[in-house]
XYZ file of C-alpha atoms in Angstrom:
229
model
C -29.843 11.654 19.922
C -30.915 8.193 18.594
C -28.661 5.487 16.904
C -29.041 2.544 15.214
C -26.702 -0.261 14.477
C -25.196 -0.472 10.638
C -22.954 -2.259 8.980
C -20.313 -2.443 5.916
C -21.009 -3.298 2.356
C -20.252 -7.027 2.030
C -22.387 -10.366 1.382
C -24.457 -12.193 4.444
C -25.504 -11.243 7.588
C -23.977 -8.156 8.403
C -25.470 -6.197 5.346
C -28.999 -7.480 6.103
C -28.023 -5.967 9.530
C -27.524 -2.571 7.378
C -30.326 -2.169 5.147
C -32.757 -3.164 7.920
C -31.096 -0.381 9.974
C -31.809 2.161 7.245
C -35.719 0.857 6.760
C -36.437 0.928 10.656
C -35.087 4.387 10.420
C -37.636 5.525 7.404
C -40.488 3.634 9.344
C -40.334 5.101 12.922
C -38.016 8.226 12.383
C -41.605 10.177 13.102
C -42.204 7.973 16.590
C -39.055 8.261 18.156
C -38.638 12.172 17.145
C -42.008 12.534 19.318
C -40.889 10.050 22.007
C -37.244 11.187 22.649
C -37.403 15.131 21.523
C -40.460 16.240 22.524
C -41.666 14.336 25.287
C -39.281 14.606 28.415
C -37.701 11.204 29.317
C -39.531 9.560 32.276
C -38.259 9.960 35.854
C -36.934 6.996 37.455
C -40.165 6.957 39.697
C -43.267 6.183 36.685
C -43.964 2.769 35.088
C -41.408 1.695 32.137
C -43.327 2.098 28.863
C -45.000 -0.982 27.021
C -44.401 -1.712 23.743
C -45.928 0.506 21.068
C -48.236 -1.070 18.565
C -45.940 -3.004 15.953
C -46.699 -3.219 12.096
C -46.145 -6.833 11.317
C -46.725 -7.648 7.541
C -45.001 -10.932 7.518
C -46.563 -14.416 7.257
C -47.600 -16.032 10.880
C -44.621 -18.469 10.325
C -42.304 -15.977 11.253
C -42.188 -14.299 14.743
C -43.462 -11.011 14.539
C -41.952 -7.496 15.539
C -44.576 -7.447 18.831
C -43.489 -10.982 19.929
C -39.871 -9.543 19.954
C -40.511 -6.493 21.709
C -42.443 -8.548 24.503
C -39.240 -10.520 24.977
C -37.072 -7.624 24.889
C -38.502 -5.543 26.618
C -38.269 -7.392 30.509
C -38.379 -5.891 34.044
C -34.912 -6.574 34.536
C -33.479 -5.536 31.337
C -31.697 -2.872 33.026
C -30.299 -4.877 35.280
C -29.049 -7.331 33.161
C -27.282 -4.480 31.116
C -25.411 -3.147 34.335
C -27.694 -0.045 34.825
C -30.589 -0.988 37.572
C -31.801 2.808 38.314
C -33.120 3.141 34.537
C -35.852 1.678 32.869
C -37.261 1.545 29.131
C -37.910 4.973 27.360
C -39.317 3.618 24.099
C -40.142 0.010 23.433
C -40.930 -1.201 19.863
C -41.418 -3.747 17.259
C -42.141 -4.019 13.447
C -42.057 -7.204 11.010
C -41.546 -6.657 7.233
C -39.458 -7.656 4.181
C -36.443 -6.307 2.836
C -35.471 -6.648 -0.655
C -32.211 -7.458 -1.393
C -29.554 -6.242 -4.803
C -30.665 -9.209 -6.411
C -34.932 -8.898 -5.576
C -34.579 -11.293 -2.854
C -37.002 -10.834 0.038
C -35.810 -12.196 3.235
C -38.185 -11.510 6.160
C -36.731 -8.962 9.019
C -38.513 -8.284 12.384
C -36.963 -6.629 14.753
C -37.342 -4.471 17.887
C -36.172 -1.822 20.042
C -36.011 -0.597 23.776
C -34.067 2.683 24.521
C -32.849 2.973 27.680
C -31.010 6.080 29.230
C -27.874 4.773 28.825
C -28.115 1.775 26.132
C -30.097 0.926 23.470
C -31.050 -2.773 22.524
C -32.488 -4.870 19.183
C -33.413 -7.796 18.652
C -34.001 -9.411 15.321
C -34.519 -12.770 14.014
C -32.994 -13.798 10.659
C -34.185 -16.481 8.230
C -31.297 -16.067 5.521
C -29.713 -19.486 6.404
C -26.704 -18.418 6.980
C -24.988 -20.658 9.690
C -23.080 -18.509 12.268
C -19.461 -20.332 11.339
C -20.285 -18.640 7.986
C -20.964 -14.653 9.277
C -17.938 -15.344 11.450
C -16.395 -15.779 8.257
C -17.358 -12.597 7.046
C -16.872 -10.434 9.762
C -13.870 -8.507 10.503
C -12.807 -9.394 14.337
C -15.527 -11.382 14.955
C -15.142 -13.627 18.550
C -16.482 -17.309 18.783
C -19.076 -17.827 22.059
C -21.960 -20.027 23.118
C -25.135 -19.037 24.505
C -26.819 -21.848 26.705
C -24.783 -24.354 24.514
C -25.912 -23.002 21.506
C -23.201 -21.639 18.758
C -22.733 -17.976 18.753
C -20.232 -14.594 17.415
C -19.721 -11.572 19.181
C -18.827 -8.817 16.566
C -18.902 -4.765 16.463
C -20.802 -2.999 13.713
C -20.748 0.530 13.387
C -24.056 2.621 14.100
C -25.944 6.229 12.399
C -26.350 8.658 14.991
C -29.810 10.663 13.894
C -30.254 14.238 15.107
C -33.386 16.485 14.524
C -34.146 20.378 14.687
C -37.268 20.740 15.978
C -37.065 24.509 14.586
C -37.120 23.035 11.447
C -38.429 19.821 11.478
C -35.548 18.012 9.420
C -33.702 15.182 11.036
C -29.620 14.748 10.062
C -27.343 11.749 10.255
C -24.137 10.900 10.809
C -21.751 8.448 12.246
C -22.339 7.106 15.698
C -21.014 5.180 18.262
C -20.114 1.229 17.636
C -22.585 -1.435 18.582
C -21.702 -4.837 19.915
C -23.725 -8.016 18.468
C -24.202 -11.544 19.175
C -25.621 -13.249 16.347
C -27.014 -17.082 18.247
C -28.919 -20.125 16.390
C -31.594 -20.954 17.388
C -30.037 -24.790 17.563
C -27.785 -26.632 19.161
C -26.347 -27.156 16.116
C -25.662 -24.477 13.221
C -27.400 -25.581 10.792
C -28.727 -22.198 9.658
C -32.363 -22.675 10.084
C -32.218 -19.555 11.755
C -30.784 -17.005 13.923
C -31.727 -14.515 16.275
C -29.337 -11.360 16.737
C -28.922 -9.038 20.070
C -27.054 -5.382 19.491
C -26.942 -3.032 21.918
C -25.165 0.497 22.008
C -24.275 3.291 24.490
C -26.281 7.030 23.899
C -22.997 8.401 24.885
C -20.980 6.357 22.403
C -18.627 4.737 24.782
C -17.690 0.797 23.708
C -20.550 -1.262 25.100
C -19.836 -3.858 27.851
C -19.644 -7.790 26.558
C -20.468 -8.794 29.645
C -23.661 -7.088 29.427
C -24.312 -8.292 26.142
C -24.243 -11.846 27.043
C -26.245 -11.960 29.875
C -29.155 -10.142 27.877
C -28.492 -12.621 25.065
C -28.606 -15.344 27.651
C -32.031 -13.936 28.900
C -34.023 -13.132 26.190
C -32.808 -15.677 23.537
C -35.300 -18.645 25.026
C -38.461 -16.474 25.630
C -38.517 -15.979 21.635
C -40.668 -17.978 19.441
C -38.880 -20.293 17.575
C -35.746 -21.178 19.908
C -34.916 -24.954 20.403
C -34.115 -25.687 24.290
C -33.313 -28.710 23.465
């Protein structure tokens, strides 16, 4: 079973979150039926898998969907998300538009490792939203930093995706919840830009916090496009 984080129906960041959920499914529902169904997950003695080849369509001013699966996914990955005996399953990347209600294109690349136990994204957001403001809009949302850099730590629902392999039709459904931390990419929040790190258990339990910040505090500066300063 795969998931993939979602969200509610409301204005900002969270339904960006949601409609590039559904399009990533659409795109790569035919790679990870043939990487996690039919192919038997790796034991924990082979290589972790590289990232698969990514289909970026967006401008070279935006990072693309390979640049964020090389930063996601690390050696220690695992180990920063509390699970050292696994490794990555799937690793992958894609960079496209999504339209909004409105015909608004905001660029969305994103990427995914699977891991036995978690699953992680990243995605980078250009919709100038400042993170005060999807605080704002999010329902229990909890006010961090990462490396001195404003951040939220909120839950979003995810769609669990099933598949019959006698059949060859894939179902959905609810899943498990996911945990995010939406950063800028500034010291300050000015909302030219954000990057976003969600990760979620196979087995649906509540992900660990903990977890989610050190990966956040990892990966964040290796991306294109985060100031240091």
């Amino acid at each position: 079973m795969t998931e993939v984080p979602s969200g509610s129906e409301r204005e900002g960041r969270p339904v960006v979150q949601a409609i590039a959920a559904v399009a990533v499914i659409l795109g790569v529902i035919g790679v990870l039926w043939a990487q996690r169904e039919i192919f038997p997950p790796q034991d924990a003695s082979s290589a972790p898998v590289a990232c698969s080849k990514s289909t970026d369509r967006l401008p070279a001013r935006y990072v693309s969907g390979a640049r964020l699966c090389q930063a996601l996914n690390r050696p220690d990955l695992p180990a920063l998300l509390g699970t050292p005996g696994e490794q990555a399953e799937t690793a992958s990347g894609s960079g496209d538009w999504i339209t909004m209600a409105g015909g608004t294109k905001i660029p969305a690349p994103d990427a995914t490792v699977t891991l036995k136990t978690y699953s992680v994204k990243l995605s980078a957001s250009y919709d100038r939203l400042t993170v005060g403001q999807v605080r704002g809009l999010t329902d229990g949302a909890r006010r961090t930093t990462v490396l001195g850099h404003p951040a939220v730590v909120y839950s979003s629902p995810t769609v669990s995706i099933g598949f019959d392999l006698g059949g060859g039709k894939a179902s959905t459904g609810p899943g498990g919840t996911a945990r995010c931390l939406l950063v800028s990419r500034h010291a300050k929040d000015d909302g030219k830009g954000t990057f976003e790190i969600a990760i979620w258990r196979q087995d649906d339990v509540l992900p660990d916090d903990t977890a989610l910040e050190r990966v956040a505090e990892q990966v964040a500066p290796t991306v294109p496009g985060w100031d240091g300063n």
